[in-house]
Short mmCIF file of C-alpha atoms in Angstrom, two decimals:
data_model
loop_
_atom_site.label_atom_id
_atom_site.label_comp_id
_atom_site.label_asym_id
_atom_site.label_seq_id
_atom_site.Cartn_x
_atom_site.Cartn_y
_atom_site.Cartn_z
CA MET T 235 26.62 -173.58 -64.53
CA LEU T 236 27.76 -175.52 -67.55
CA ARG T 237 30.10 -178.38 -66.91
CA ARG T 238 32.98 -178.99 -69.26
CA ARG T 239 32.82 -182.45 -70.77
CA ARG T 240 35.92 -184.46 -70.10
CA LYS T 241 37.58 -185.68 -73.22
CA GLY T 242 39.35 -188.99 -73.27
CA PRO T 243 40.49 -191.53 -75.82
CA ARG T 244 37.80 -193.82 -77.10
CA PRO T 245 38.46 -197.54 -76.63
CA LEU T 246 39.93 -199.31 -79.66
CA SER T 247 38.30 -202.29 -81.22
CA PRO T 248 40.17 -205.64 -81.03
CA HIS T 249 41.12 -205.21 -84.71
CA GLU T 250 42.58 -201.75 -84.08
CA ALA T 251 44.35 -202.79 -80.91
CA GLY T 252 45.96 -205.71 -82.72
CA ARG T 253 47.39 -203.36 -85.33
CA GLY T 254 48.69 -200.90 -82.75
CA THR T 255 47.13 -197.94 -84.58
CA SER T 256 44.69 -195.25 -83.58
CA ARG T 257 41.08 -195.03 -84.70
CA SER T 258 40.51 -193.87 -88.29
CA HIS T 259 37.31 -192.74 -90.00
CA ARG T 260 38.35 -194.61 -93.11
CA ARG T 261 37.60 -198.31 -93.31
CA PRO T 262 40.30 -200.72 -94.46
CA ARG T 263 39.81 -202.25 -97.86
CA ALA T 264 38.46 -205.76 -97.48
CA ASP T 265 40.23 -206.96 -100.64
CA ALA T 266 43.66 -205.53 -99.77
CA GLU T 267 45.77 -208.41 -98.54
CA VAL T 268 48.87 -207.29 -96.70
CA PRO T 269 51.98 -209.50 -96.70
CA PRO T 270 53.31 -210.29 -93.22
CA GLU T 271 56.41 -208.17 -93.91
CA LEU T 272 54.24 -205.04 -94.27
CA VAL T 273 52.18 -205.51 -91.12
CA LEU T 274 53.40 -203.32 -88.27
CA THR T 275 53.30 -205.10 -84.92
CA PRO T 276 52.45 -203.20 -81.73
CA GLU T 277 56.09 -203.59 -80.68
CA SER T 278 57.48 -201.98 -83.84
CA VAL T 279 54.97 -199.13 -83.65
CA ALA T 280 55.82 -198.53 -80.00
CA ARG T 281 59.48 -198.06 -80.95
CA THR T 282 58.61 -195.26 -83.38
CA ARG T 283 56.15 -193.33 -81.23
CA LYS T 284 57.12 -190.50 -78.95
CA PRO T 285 57.07 -191.24 -75.21
CA ALA T 286 53.96 -190.32 -73.32
CA ARG T 287 53.88 -186.82 -71.95
CA GLU T 288 54.45 -186.30 -68.28
CA PRO T 289 51.47 -185.05 -66.24
CA GLN T 290 51.09 -181.33 -66.67
CA PRO T 291 50.54 -179.00 -63.70
CA GLN T 292 47.13 -177.50 -63.21
CA GLU T 293 46.27 -174.60 -65.44
CA PRO T 294 47.12 -171.30 -63.72
CA PRO T 295 44.40 -168.71 -63.20
CA ARG T 296 43.51 -166.73 -66.27
CA GLU T 297 45.05 -163.32 -66.61
CA LYS T 298 42.83 -160.31 -66.28
CA ALA T 299 41.86 -158.52 -69.43
CA PRO T 300 44.37 -155.76 -70.25
CA ALA T 301 43.35 -152.19 -69.91
CA PRO T 302 42.02 -150.44 -73.04
CA GLY T 303 44.84 -149.47 -75.37
CA ARG T 304 47.17 -152.13 -73.96
CA GLU T 305 45.81 -155.25 -75.67
CA LYS T 306 48.31 -158.02 -76.41
CA PRO T 307 49.17 -158.47 -80.09
CA GLN T 308 47.44 -161.46 -81.66
CA ALA T 309 49.69 -164.26 -82.97
CA PRO T 310 49.10 -165.36 -86.54
CA ALA T 311 46.61 -168.20 -86.94
CA ARG T 312 49.31 -170.50 -88.35
CA GLU T 313 51.46 -170.03 -85.24
CA LYS T 314 48.47 -170.77 -83.02
CA ARG T 315 47.79 -174.01 -84.89
CA ALA T 316 51.44 -175.03 -84.63
CA ALA T 317 51.45 -174.29 -80.89
CA ARG T 318 48.43 -176.58 -80.44
CA GLY T 319 50.04 -179.30 -82.54
CA ALA T 320 47.16 -179.13 -85.01
CA GLN T 321 49.23 -178.44 -88.09
CA ASP T 322 48.97 -181.01 -90.86
CA VAL T 323 52.12 -182.81 -91.98
CA VAL T 324 53.59 -183.67 -95.35
CA LEU T 325 56.05 -186.56 -95.26
CA VAL T 326 58.71 -186.29 -98.00
CA THR T 327 61.06 -189.21 -98.56
CA GLY T 328 64.29 -189.55 -100.53
CA PHE T 329 66.62 -192.46 -101.26
CA GLU T 330 70.19 -193.07 -100.21
CA PRO T 331 72.81 -193.39 -103.00
CA PHE T 332 72.81 -196.61 -105.01
CA GLY T 333 74.33 -198.16 -108.12
CA GLY T 334 77.85 -196.96 -107.34
CA ASP T 335 76.98 -193.26 -106.99
CA ASP T 336 78.06 -191.33 -103.92
CA ARG T 337 75.00 -189.08 -103.83
CA ASN T 338 71.29 -189.15 -104.58
CA PRO T 339 69.50 -185.92 -105.48
CA SER T 340 66.18 -187.24 -104.17
CA TRP T 341 67.55 -187.10 -100.62
CA GLU T 342 69.53 -183.91 -101.25
CA VAL T 343 66.26 -182.23 -102.21
CA CYS T 344 64.71 -183.38 -98.92
CA GLU T 345 67.59 -181.84 -96.99
CA ARG T 346 66.99 -178.47 -98.68
CA LEU T 347 63.23 -178.23 -98.17
CA PRO T 348 61.90 -175.58 -95.77
CA GLY T 349 60.22 -176.57 -92.53
CA GLU T 350 56.80 -175.55 -93.82
CA ILE T 351 55.13 -175.62 -97.24
CA ALA T 352 51.63 -174.23 -97.85
CA GLY T 353 50.82 -174.46 -94.14
CA LEU T 354 52.01 -178.07 -93.89
CA ARG T 355 54.81 -179.01 -91.51
CA VAL T 356 57.50 -180.81 -93.51
CA GLU T 357 58.94 -184.06 -92.17
CA VAL T 358 61.59 -185.91 -94.20
CA CYS T 359 62.72 -189.53 -94.21
CA ARG T 360 65.87 -191.08 -95.71
CA VAL T 361 65.02 -194.40 -97.32
CA PRO T 362 67.39 -197.33 -97.89
CA CYS T 363 67.59 -198.50 -101.48
CA GLU T 364 66.48 -201.98 -100.52
CA PHE T 365 63.47 -204.00 -101.53
CA ARG T 366 61.01 -204.57 -98.69
CA ARG T 367 63.05 -202.55 -96.20
CA ALA T 368 62.21 -199.34 -98.06
CA ILE T 369 58.49 -199.93 -97.47
CA GLU T 370 59.02 -200.79 -93.81
CA VAL T 371 60.98 -197.59 -93.14
CA VAL T 372 58.36 -195.35 -94.77
CA ALA T 373 55.48 -197.22 -93.12
CA GLU T 374 57.10 -196.59 -89.74
CA ALA T 375 57.49 -192.88 -90.61
CA ILE T 376 53.81 -192.73 -91.59
CA GLU T 377 52.80 -194.24 -88.24
CA ARG T 378 55.07 -191.80 -86.41
CA HIS T 379 54.03 -188.57 -88.14
CA ARG T 380 50.48 -189.39 -89.34
CA PRO T 381 50.84 -187.13 -92.40
CA ALA T 382 48.09 -185.74 -94.59
CA LEU T 383 50.32 -186.15 -97.66
CA VAL T 384 53.14 -188.56 -98.50
CA VAL T 385 55.44 -187.48 -101.35
CA CYS T 386 58.18 -189.96 -102.18
CA LEU T 387 61.14 -188.87 -104.33
CA GLY T 388 63.50 -191.03 -106.33
CA LEU T 389 66.27 -190.71 -108.91
CA ALA T 390 65.64 -191.48 -112.58
CA ALA T 391 69.00 -190.85 -114.25
CA GLY T 392 68.58 -190.08 -117.92
CA ARG T 393 65.36 -188.09 -117.59
CA THR T 394 65.28 -184.45 -118.57
CA HIS T 395 62.15 -183.53 -116.60
CA MET T 396 60.82 -184.12 -113.11
CA GLY T 397 58.25 -186.88 -113.50
CA VAL T 398 55.12 -187.07 -111.35
CA GLU T 399 54.18 -190.74 -111.42
CA ARG T 400 50.61 -191.74 -112.22
CA VAL T 401 50.73 -195.49 -111.46
CA ALA T 402 52.78 -198.18 -109.68
CA ILE T 403 52.58 -201.83 -110.75
CA ASN T 404 52.72 -204.94 -108.61
CA ALA T 405 56.00 -206.20 -110.03
CA ASP T 406 59.67 -206.27 -109.10
CA ASP T 407 62.10 -206.77 -111.99
CA ALA T 408 65.49 -205.48 -110.91
CA ARG T 409 68.15 -204.89 -113.55
CA ILE T 410 70.80 -204.50 -110.83
CA PRO T 411 70.92 -205.65 -107.19
CA ASP T 412 69.77 -203.27 -104.48
CA ASN T 413 72.07 -202.05 -101.71
CA ALA T 414 71.48 -205.28 -99.78
CA GLY T 415 72.39 -207.46 -102.75
CA MET T 416 68.80 -208.50 -103.52
CA GLN T 417 67.73 -208.73 -107.17
CA PRO T 418 64.12 -209.94 -107.52
CA VAL T 419 63.09 -210.77 -111.08
CA ASP T 420 59.45 -211.06 -112.16
CA GLU T 421 58.22 -211.22 -108.56
CA PRO T 422 55.08 -209.57 -107.16
CA ILE T 423 55.47 -206.88 -104.54
CA ALA T 424 52.36 -208.10 -102.70
CA ALA T 425 51.11 -211.58 -103.58
CA GLY T 426 47.37 -211.32 -104.05
CA GLY T 427 47.50 -207.53 -104.16
CA PRO T 428 45.94 -205.40 -106.92
CA PRO T 429 47.84 -205.37 -110.25
CA ALA T 430 48.48 -201.65 -109.82
CA TYR T 431 47.74 -198.56 -107.74
CA PHE T 432 47.11 -195.07 -109.05
CA ALA T 433 48.59 -192.16 -107.10
CA THR T 434 46.06 -190.52 -104.81
CA LEU T 435 47.62 -187.09 -105.39
CA PRO T 436 46.46 -184.78 -108.23
CA VAL T 437 49.36 -185.55 -110.57
CA LYS T 438 48.37 -183.19 -113.39
CA ALA T 439 47.68 -180.29 -111.04
CA MET T 440 51.13 -180.85 -109.54
CA VAL T 441 52.76 -180.84 -112.98
CA ALA T 442 50.93 -177.63 -113.93
CA ALA T 443 52.08 -175.93 -110.71
CA MET T 444 55.68 -177.02 -111.27
CA ARG T 445 55.67 -175.67 -114.81
CA ALA T 446 54.20 -172.39 -113.57
CA GLU T 447 57.34 -172.06 -111.42
CA GLY T 448 59.57 -172.59 -114.45
CA VAL T 449 60.43 -176.20 -113.59
CA PRO T 450 60.51 -178.78 -116.42
CA ALA T 451 57.92 -181.36 -115.33
CA GLU T 452 55.72 -184.03 -116.88
CA VAL T 453 53.27 -186.77 -116.04
CA SER T 454 55.01 -190.15 -116.07
CA ASN T 455 53.10 -193.37 -116.65
CA SER T 456 55.86 -195.74 -115.57
CA ALA T 457 57.68 -195.69 -112.24
CA GLY T 458 59.90 -198.52 -113.50
CA THR T 459 60.31 -201.92 -111.82
CA TYR T 460 63.09 -201.13 -109.34
CA VAL T 461 62.93 -199.88 -105.74
CA CYS T 462 61.14 -196.62 -106.68
CA ASN T 463 58.12 -198.45 -108.10
CA HIS T 464 58.40 -200.95 -105.24
CA LEU T 465 58.12 -198.14 -102.67
CA MET T 466 55.29 -196.30 -104.44
CA TYR T 467 53.22 -199.47 -104.70
CA GLY T 468 54.04 -200.51 -101.14
CA VAL T 469 53.07 -197.15 -99.62
CA LEU T 470 49.75 -197.00 -101.48
CA HIS T 471 49.05 -200.64 -100.59
CA TYR T 472 49.84 -200.00 -96.94
CA LEU T 473 47.60 -196.92 -96.78
CA ALA T 474 44.73 -198.74 -98.50
CA ALA T 475 44.96 -201.69 -96.12
CA SER T 476 45.47 -199.70 -92.91
CA GLY T 477 42.61 -197.28 -93.45
CA LEU T 478 44.79 -194.21 -92.90
CA ARG T 479 43.58 -191.09 -94.69
CA ALA T 480 46.88 -189.86 -96.13
CA ARG T 481 47.13 -189.27 -99.88
CA ALA T 482 50.35 -190.39 -101.51
CA GLY T 483 52.37 -190.25 -104.71
CA PHE T 484 55.85 -190.34 -106.20
CA ILE T 485 58.08 -187.88 -108.08
CA HIS T 486 61.14 -188.92 -110.06
CA VAL T 487 63.96 -186.38 -110.27
CA PRO T 488 66.78 -186.21 -112.86
CA SER T 489 70.46 -186.42 -112.04
CA SER T 490 71.85 -183.33 -110.35
CA GLU T 491 74.39 -181.13 -112.09
CA GLU T 492 77.07 -182.41 -109.71
CA MET T 493 76.39 -185.98 -110.80
CA ALA T 494 76.72 -185.10 -114.49
CA LEU T 495 80.06 -183.27 -114.30
CA ASP T 496 82.01 -186.26 -115.62
CA LYS T 497 79.24 -187.67 -117.82
CA ARG T 498 79.09 -186.21 -121.28
CA GLU T 499 75.63 -185.62 -122.75
CA ALA T 500 73.98 -186.79 -119.53
CA PRO T 501 70.84 -184.74 -118.75
CA SER T 502 70.79 -183.02 -115.39
CA MET T 503 68.96 -180.40 -113.34
CA ALA T 504 70.06 -177.99 -110.64
CA LEU T 505 69.11 -179.00 -107.10
CA ALA T 506 67.59 -175.58 -106.49
CA THR T 507 65.25 -176.12 -109.43
CA MET T 508 64.21 -179.53 -108.09
CA VAL T 509 63.53 -178.05 -104.66
CA ARG T 510 61.36 -175.36 -106.23
CA GLY T 511 59.48 -178.01 -108.19
CA VAL T 512 58.81 -180.18 -105.14
CA GLN T 513 57.56 -177.18 -103.18
CA ALA T 514 55.16 -176.25 -105.97
CA ALA T 515 53.97 -179.85 -106.28
CA ILE T 516 53.26 -180.14 -102.55
CA ALA T 517 51.37 -176.85 -102.48
CA ALA T 518 49.23 -177.98 -105.43
CA ALA T 519 48.59 -181.40 -103.89
CA HIS T 520 47.51 -179.79 -100.63
CA GLY T 521 45.22 -177.30 -102.36
CA LYS T 522 43.47 -179.74 -104.70
CA VAL T 523 41.88 -183.10 -104.04
CA ARG T 524 40.45 -183.58 -107.53
CA ASP T 525 42.85 -183.39 -110.42
CA VAL T 526 42.67 -180.94 -113.32
CA LYS T 527 42.07 -181.74 -116.98
CA LEU T 528 45.40 -181.40 -118.76
CA ALA T 529 46.44 -183.07 -122.00
CA ASP T 530 49.74 -184.56 -120.95
CA GLY T 531 49.64 -188.12 -122.24
CA ALA T 532 52.36 -189.97 -124.11
CA LEU T 533 52.33 -191.35 -127.64
CA ASP T 534 54.98 -194.01 -127.07
#
């Protein structure tokens, strides 16, 4: 008789136990220095994790096979995966209003996303428009949900297209204060960190998929120097340093039509169009690891 091998959690190394994270097959980057503000302590991680499950009763005896012609209908494979908790997750984040506005389409898009996209369970996170705190909130969400993809959204008023960002730079240069009154000027996001990070999502494949759905989209080579760039850099820096396997990127959205009602000649886009674009981008990012060749550079 074959004996079933008992499965149990493997012991964590002292380095892993100190970070309060689970074992990952990806090694942390040796040259990625993490500022103290971005390091999650075991106490902060414990606050975000779900409580341990209560002991489950013993498995009841298996049911006898049904008589011929009375077989039970088979559930779809996707439902089986969801029931086992094996479904991958995409974490989508959006910002709270800032700069005197009473709404932010990046979060409004998150609220309108379906619960599942391309087989990925969708989890959303509302991010404060605050330097440093924005990274902490998303890092906690990453630890809680352990997503396969992280897609951050932010508002870029004045743009006519949805912009899939290619790169984030290690610089804060705020033209206006954030919602906490902070206004860093010419300061690094992570002292000693790389000058820049490229998105680990297939940005051109995402743009192509968005355009195929009739959504105006383009590759953007500048995420700015405000909280959007700050968050994109911080998330990529955190993932590189922690060894987590999630791929991440950032999409800027234009103003919504509601925001442009009293602003003459201000470009805008319908929220429904933005939602369709984000869905197409996520599906493309999930389906492709390597990017496609697409001439979508800028001359300016």
